[in-house]
Structures are given as C-alpha cells and as structure tokens.
Backbone as ProteinMPNN parsed JSONL, in Angstrom:
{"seq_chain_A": "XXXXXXXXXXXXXXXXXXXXXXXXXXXXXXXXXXXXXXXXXXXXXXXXXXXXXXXXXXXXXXXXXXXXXXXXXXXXXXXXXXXXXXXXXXXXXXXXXXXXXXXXXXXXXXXXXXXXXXXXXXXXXXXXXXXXXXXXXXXXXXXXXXXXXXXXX", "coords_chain_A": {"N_chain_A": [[105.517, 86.754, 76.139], [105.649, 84.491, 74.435], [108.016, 83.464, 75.195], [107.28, 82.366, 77.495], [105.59, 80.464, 76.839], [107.122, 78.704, 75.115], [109.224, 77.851, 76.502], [107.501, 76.452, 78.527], [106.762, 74.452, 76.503], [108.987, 73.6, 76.368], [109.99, 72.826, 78.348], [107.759, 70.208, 78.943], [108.25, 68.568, 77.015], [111.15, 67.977, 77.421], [110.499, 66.226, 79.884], [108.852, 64.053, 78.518], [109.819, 61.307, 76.822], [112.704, 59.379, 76.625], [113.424, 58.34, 74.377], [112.239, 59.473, 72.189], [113.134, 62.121, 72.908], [114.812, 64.188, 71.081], [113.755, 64.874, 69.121], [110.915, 66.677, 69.774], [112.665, 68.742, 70.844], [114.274, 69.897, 68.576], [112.389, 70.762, 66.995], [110.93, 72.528, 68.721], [113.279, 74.406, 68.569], [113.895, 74.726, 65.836], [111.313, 76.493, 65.315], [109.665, 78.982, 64.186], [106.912, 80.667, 64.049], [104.08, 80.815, 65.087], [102.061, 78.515, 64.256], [103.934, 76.704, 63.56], [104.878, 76.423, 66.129], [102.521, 75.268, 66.946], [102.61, 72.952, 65.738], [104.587, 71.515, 66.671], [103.719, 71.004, 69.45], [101.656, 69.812, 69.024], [103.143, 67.361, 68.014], [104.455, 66.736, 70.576], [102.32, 65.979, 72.322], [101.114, 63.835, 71.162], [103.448, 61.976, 70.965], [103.926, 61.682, 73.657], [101.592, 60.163, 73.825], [101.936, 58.307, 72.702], [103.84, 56.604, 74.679], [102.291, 56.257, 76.77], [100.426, 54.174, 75.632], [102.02, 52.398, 74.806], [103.391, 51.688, 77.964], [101.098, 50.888, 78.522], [100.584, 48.486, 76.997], [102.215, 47.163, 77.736], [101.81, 46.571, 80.585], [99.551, 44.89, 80.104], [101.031, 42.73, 79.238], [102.876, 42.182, 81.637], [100.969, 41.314, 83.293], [99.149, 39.344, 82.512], [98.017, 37.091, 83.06], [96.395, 37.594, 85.317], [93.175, 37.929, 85.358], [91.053, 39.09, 86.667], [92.302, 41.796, 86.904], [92.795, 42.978, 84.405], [90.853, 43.403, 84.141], [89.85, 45.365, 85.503], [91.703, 47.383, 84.579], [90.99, 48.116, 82.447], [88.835, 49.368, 82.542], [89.32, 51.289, 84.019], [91.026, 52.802, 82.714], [89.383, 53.479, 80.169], [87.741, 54.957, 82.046], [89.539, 57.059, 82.441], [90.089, 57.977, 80.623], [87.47, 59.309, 80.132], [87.829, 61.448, 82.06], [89.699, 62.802, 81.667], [89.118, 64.026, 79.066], [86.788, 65.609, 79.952], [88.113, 67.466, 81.306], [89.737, 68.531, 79.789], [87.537, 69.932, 78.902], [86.458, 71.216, 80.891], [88.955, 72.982, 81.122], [89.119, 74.659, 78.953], [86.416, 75.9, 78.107], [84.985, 76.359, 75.547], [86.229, 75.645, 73.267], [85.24, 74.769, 70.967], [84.287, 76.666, 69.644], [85.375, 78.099, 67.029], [88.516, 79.719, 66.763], [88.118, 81.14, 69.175], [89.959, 80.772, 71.485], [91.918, 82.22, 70.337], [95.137, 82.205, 68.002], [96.69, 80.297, 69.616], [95.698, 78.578, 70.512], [95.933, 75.315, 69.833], [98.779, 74.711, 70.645], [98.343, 75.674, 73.789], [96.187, 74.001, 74.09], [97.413, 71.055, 73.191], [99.51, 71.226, 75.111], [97.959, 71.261, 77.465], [96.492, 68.593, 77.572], [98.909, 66.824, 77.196], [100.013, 66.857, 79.306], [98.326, 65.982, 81.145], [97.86, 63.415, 80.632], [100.703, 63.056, 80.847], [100.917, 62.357, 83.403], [99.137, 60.677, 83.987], [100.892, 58.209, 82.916], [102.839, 58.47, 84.456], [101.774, 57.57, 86.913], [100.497, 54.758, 85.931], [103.063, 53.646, 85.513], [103.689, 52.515, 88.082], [102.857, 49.828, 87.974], [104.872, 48.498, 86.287], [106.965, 48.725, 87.415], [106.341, 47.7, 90.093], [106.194, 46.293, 93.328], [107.799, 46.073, 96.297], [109.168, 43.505, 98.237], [107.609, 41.853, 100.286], [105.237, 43.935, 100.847], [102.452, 45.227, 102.343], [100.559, 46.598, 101.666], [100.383, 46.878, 98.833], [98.424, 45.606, 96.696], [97.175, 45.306, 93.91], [99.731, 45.527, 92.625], [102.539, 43.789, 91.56], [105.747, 42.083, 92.38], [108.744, 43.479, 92.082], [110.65, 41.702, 91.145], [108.552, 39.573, 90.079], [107.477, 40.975, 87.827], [109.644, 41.888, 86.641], [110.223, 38.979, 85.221], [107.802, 38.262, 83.812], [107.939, 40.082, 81.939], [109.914, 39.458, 80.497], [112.776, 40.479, 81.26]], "CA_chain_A": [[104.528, 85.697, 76.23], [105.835, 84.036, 73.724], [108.891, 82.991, 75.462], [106.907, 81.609, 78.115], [104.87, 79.07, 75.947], [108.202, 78.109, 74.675], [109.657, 77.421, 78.275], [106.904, 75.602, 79.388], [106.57, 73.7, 75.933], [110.79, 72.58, 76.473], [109.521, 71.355, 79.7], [107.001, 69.481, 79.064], [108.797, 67.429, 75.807], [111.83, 66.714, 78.176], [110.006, 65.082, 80.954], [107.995, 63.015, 77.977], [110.219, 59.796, 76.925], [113.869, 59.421, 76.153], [113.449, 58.322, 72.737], [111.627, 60.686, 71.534], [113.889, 63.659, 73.382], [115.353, 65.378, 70.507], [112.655, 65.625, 68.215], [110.767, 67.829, 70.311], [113.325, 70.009, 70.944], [114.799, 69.773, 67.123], [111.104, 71.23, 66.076], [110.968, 73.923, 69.061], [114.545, 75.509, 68.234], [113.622, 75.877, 64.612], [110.255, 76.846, 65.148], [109.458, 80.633, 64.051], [105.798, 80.932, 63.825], [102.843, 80.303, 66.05], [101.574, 77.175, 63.215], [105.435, 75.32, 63.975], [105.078, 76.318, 67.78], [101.243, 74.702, 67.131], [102.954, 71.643, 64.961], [105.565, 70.851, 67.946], [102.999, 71.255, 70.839], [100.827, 68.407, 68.953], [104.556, 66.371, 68.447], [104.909, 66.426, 71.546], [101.375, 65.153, 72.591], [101.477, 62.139, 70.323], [104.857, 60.998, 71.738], [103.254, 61.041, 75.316], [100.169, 59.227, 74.179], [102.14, 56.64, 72.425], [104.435, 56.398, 75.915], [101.06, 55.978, 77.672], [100.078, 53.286, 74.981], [103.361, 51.275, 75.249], [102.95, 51.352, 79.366], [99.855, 50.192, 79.309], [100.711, 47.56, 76.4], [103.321, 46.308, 78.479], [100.875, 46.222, 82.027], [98.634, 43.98, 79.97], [101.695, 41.517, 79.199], [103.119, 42.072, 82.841], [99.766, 41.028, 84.274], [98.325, 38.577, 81.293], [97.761, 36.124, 83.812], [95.736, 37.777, 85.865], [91.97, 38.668, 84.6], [90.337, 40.453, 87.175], [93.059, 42.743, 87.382], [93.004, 43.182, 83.513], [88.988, 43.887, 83.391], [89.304, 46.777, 85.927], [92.615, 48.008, 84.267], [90.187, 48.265, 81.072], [87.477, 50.0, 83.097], [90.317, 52.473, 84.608], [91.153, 53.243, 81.276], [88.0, 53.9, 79.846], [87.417, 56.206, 83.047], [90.429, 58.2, 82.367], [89.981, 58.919, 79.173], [86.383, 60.329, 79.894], [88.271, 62.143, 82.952], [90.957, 63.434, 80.722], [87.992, 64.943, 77.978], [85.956, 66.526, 81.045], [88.825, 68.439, 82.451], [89.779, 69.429, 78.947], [85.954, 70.567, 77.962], [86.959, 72.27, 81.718], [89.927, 74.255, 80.948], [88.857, 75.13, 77.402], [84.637, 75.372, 77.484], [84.643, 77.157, 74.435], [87.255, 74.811, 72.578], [84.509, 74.576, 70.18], [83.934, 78.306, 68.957], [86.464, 78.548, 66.12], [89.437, 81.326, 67.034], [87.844, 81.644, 70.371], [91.08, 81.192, 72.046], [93.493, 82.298, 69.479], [95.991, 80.993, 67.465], [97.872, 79.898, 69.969], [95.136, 77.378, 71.509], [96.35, 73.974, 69.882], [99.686, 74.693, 71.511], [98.082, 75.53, 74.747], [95.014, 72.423, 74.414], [97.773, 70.23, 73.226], [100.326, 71.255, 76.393], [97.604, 70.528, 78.751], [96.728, 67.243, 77.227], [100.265, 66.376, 77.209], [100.383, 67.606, 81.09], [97.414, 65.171, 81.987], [98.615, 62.145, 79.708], [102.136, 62.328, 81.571], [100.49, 62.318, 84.711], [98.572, 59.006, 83.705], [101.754, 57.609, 82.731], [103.439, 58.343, 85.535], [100.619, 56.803, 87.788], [100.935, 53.265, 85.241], [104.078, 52.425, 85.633], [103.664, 51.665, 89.325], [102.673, 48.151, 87.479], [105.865, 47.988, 85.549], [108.099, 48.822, 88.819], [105.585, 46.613, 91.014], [106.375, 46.687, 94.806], [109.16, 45.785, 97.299], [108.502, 42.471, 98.71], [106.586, 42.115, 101.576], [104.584, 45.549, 101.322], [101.18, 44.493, 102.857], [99.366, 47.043, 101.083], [100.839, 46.741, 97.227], [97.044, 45.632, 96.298], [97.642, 44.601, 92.729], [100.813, 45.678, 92.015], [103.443, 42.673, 91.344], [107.019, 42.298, 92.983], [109.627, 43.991, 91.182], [110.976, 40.353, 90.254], [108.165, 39.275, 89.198], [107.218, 42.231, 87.114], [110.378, 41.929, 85.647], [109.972, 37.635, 84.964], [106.528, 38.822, 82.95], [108.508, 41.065, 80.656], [111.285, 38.994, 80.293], [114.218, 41.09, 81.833]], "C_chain_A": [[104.984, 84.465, 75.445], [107.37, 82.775, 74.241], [108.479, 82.156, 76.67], [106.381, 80.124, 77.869], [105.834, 78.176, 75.867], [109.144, 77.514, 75.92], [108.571, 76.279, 78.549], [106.413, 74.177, 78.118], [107.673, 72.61, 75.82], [110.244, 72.008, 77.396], [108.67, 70.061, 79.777], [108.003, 68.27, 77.77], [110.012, 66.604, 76.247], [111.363, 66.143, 78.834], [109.184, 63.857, 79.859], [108.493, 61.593, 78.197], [111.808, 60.237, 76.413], [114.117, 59.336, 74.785], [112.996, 58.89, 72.098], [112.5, 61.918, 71.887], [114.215, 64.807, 72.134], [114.511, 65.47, 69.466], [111.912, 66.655, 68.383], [111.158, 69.187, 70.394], [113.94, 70.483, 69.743], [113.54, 71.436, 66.986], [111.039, 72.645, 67.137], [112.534, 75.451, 68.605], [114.181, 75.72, 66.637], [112.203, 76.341, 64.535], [109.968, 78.456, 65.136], [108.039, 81.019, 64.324], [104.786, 80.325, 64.861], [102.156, 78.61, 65.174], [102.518, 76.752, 63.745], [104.828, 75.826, 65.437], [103.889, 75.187, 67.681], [101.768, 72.684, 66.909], [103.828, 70.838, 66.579], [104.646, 70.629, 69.14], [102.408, 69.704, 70.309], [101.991, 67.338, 68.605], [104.529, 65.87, 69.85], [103.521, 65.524, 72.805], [100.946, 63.878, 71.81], [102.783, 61.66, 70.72], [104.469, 60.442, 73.077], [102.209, 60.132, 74.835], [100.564, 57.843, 73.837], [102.627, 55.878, 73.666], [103.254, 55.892, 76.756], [100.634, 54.339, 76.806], [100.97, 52.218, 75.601], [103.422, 50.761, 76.986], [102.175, 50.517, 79.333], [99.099, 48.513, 77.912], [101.46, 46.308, 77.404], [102.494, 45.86, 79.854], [100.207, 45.123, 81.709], [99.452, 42.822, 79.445], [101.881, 40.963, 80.205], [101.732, 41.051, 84.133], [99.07, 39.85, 83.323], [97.349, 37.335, 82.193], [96.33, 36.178, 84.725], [94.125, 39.106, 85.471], [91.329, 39.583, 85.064], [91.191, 41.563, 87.202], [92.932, 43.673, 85.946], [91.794, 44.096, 82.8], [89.202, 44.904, 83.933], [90.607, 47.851, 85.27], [92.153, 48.734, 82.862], [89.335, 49.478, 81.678], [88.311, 51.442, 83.465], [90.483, 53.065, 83.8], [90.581, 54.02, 80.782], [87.445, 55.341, 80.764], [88.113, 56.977, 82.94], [90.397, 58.874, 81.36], [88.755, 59.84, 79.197], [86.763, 61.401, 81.099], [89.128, 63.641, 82.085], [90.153, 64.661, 79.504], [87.77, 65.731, 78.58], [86.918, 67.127, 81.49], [89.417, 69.011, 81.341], [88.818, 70.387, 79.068], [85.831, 71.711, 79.503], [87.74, 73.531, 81.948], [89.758, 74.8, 79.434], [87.318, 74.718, 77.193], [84.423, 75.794, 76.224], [85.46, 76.61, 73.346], [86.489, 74.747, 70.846], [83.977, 75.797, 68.923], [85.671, 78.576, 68.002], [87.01, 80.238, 66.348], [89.106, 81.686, 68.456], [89.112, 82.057, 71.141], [92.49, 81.831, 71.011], [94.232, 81.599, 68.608], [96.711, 80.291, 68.176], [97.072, 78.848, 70.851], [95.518, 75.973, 71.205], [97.897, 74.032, 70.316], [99.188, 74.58, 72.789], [96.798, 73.911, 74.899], [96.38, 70.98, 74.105], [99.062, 69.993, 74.708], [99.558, 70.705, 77.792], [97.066, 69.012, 78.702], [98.106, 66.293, 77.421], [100.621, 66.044, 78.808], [99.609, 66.549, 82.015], [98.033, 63.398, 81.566], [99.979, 61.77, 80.7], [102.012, 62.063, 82.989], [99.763, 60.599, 85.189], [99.933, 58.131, 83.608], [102.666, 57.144, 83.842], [102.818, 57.484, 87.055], [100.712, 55.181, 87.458], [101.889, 52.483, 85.369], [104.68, 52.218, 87.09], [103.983, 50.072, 89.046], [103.608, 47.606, 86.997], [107.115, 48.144, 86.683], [107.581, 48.273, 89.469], [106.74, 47.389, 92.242], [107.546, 46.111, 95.376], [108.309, 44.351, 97.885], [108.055, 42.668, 100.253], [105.951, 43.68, 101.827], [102.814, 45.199, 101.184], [100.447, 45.362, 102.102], [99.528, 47.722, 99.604], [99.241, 46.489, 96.358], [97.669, 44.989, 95.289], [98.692, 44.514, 91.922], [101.434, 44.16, 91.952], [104.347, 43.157, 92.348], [107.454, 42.906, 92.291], [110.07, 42.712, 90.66], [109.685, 39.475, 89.52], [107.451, 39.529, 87.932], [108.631, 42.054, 85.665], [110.652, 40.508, 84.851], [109.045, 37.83, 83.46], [107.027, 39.241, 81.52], [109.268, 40.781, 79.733], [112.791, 39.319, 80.392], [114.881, 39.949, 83.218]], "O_chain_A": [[104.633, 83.375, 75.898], [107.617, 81.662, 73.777], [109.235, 81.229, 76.96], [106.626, 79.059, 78.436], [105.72, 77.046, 76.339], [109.701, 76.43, 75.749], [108.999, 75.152, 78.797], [105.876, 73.144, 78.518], [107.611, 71.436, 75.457], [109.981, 70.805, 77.394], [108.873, 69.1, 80.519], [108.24, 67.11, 78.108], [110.253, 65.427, 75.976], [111.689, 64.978, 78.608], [108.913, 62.775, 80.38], [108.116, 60.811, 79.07], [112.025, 61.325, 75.879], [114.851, 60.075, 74.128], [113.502, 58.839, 70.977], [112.54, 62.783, 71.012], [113.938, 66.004, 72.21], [114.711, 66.491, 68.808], [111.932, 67.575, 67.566], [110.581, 70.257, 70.202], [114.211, 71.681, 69.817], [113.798, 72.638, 66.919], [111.081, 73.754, 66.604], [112.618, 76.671, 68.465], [114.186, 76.873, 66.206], [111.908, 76.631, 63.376], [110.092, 79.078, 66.191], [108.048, 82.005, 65.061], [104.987, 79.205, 65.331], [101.858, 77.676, 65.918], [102.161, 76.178, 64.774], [103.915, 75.033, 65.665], [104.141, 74.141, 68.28], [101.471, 71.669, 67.539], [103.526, 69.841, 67.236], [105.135, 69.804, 69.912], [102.6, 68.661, 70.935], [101.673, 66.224, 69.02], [104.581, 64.678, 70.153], [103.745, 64.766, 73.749], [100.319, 62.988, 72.386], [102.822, 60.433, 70.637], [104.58, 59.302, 73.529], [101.956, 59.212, 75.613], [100.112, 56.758, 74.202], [102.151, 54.771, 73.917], [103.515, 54.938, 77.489], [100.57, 53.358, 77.547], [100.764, 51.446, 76.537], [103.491, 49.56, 77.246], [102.292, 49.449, 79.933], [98.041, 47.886, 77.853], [101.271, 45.114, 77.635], [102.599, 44.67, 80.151], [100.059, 44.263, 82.578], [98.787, 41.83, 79.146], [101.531, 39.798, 80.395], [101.754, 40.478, 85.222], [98.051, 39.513, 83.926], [96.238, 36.889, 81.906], [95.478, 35.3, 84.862], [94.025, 40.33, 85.378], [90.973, 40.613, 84.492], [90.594, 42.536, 87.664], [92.942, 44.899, 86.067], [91.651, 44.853, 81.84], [88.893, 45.855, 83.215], [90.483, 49.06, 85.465], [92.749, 49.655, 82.304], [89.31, 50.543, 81.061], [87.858, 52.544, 83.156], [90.073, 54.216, 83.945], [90.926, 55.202, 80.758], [86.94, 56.379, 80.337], [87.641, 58.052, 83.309], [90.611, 60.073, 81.177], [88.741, 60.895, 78.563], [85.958, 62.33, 81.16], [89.058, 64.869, 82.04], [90.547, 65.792, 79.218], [88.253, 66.821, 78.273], [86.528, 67.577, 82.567], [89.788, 70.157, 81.596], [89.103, 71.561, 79.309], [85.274, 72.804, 79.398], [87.502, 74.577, 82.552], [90.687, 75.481, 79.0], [86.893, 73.773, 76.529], [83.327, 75.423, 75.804], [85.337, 77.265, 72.312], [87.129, 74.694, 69.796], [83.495, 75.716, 67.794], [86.718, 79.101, 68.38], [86.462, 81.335, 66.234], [89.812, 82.552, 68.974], [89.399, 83.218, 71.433], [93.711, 81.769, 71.155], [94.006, 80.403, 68.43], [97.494, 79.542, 67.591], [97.634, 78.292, 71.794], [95.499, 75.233, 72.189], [98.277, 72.862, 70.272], [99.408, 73.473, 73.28], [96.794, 73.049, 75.778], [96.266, 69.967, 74.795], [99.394, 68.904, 75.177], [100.024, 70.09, 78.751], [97.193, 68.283, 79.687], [98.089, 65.118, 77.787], [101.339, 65.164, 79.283], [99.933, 66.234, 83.16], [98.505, 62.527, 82.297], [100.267, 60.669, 81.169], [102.926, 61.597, 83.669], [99.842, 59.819, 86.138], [99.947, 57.21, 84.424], [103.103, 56.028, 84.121], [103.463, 56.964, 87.965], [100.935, 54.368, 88.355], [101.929, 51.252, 85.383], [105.836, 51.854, 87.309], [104.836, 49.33, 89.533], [103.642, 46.376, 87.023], [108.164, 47.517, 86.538], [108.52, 47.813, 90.119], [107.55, 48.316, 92.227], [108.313, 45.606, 94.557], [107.085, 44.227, 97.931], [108.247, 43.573, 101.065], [106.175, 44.398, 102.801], [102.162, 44.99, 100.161], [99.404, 44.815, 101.744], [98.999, 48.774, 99.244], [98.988, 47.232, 95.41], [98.585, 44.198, 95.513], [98.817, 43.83, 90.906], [100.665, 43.29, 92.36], [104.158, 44.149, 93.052], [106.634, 43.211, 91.425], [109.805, 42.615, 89.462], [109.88, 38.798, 88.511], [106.96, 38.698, 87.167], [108.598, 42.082, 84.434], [111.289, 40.656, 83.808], [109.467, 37.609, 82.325], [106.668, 38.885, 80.398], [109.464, 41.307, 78.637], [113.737, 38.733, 79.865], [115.941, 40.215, 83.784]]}, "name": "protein", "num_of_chains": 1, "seq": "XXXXXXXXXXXXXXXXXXXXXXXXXXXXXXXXXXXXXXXXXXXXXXXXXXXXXXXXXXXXXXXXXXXXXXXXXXXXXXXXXXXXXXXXXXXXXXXXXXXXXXXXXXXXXXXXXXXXXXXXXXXXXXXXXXXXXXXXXXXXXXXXXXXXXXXXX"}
C-alpha cells in the first residue's frame, strides 16, 4: 500500500512545475515515515498552488487591458475555489472527525488537492498560450503573439 501512495505521490510532483521538480522528489526518496510521506504530499501541494497563483498572476498582466474579461476571470476564480472545497468535503465527508481516515489522510487530502489544483492550472494557461489566429471560436483567449507582446517575450 505503501508503495502505491508513493507511486502515485512521484507522479503527481513530476507533472507539477519544473522548478520545483527535485524538491519533491529529494523529500519522497528520503522519506521513511508516514509524517515525511505527510510533509512531502503537503510540499507538493503548495508548489502547485503557487504554479496556479503565478498563472493566474500572469493572465491578469496578459489581459490588464481588458476589464470585462478580468471581472469574470475573478468570478471564475472565486467559483473554483468553492468547487475545489465541495469536491474535497466530497471525497473526504468526514475530513473533520480527527483520525477518521488515518494517518495517512493529509497525504491522501493533500494528493487530491494537488490533483484538482493541476487540473485548474492546466485549464489557465489556455490564456497564456492564447489561440492560433483566425480561430472563430477562441472567445477570450488572445493570439499567441499577442499573449506573448502582454508578457513581454
């Protein structure tokens, strides 16, 4: 069981961010104990959230210009995060009953946090890759040139 956690906790810390890569994995190879497996699981969900941060720092440079786009990108936000709670307070109703799940639940609550977070991320930086030119139904995305103008690349 144990070797599973640990499988699916490598997976999840490489797909996070590049710069972060070997910390993750630093903290799972010396990790002996269910507490370090616990310590690395929440590593590795604070690296994604900052990655999510930084995205969606950068969307609101990429886009600065444009307000309505900025109010519902706020509102989206706001909705994901109470999405993101509710599908925790879903896969863990009992999150709340100390020991309920074990010791090994802030590994598992922070893996599926991590799991939803990179999923958001991956959804965000549509805005930072913007669209191909002429694609009639891009909606608010940008071009790729002028996505990358915004940023300053």
């Amino acid at each position: 069981m144990k070797t599973k956690f640990l499988l699916i906790l490598t997976l999840i810390f490489v797909i996070t961010t590049q710069s972060y890569a070997s910390q993750p994995n630093d903290c799972l190879a010396k990790a002996e104990t269910q507490l370090e497996l616990n310590k690395c699981a929440n590593i590795g969900y604070e690296e994604v959230d900052a990655e999510l941060n930084r995205v969606y720092t950068l969307i609101k440079k990429a886009y600065q210009d444009d307000k309505s786009f900025l109010n519902k990108l706020k509102l989206a936000q706001e909705a994901w995060i109470k999405l993101r709670d509710a599908d925790f307070s879903m896969m863990f109703p009992d999150a709340d009953k100390l020991g309920y799940y074990g010791s090994v639940f802030p590994t598992c609550a922070n893996g599926f946090k991590t799991q939803l977070t990179l999923e958001r991320v991956a959804f965000l930086k549509k805005w930072l890759i913007g669209s191909e030119e002429g694609d009639a139904c891009s909606g608010s995305l940008k071009n790729e040139e002028s996505v990358k103008e915004a940023l300053g690349e």
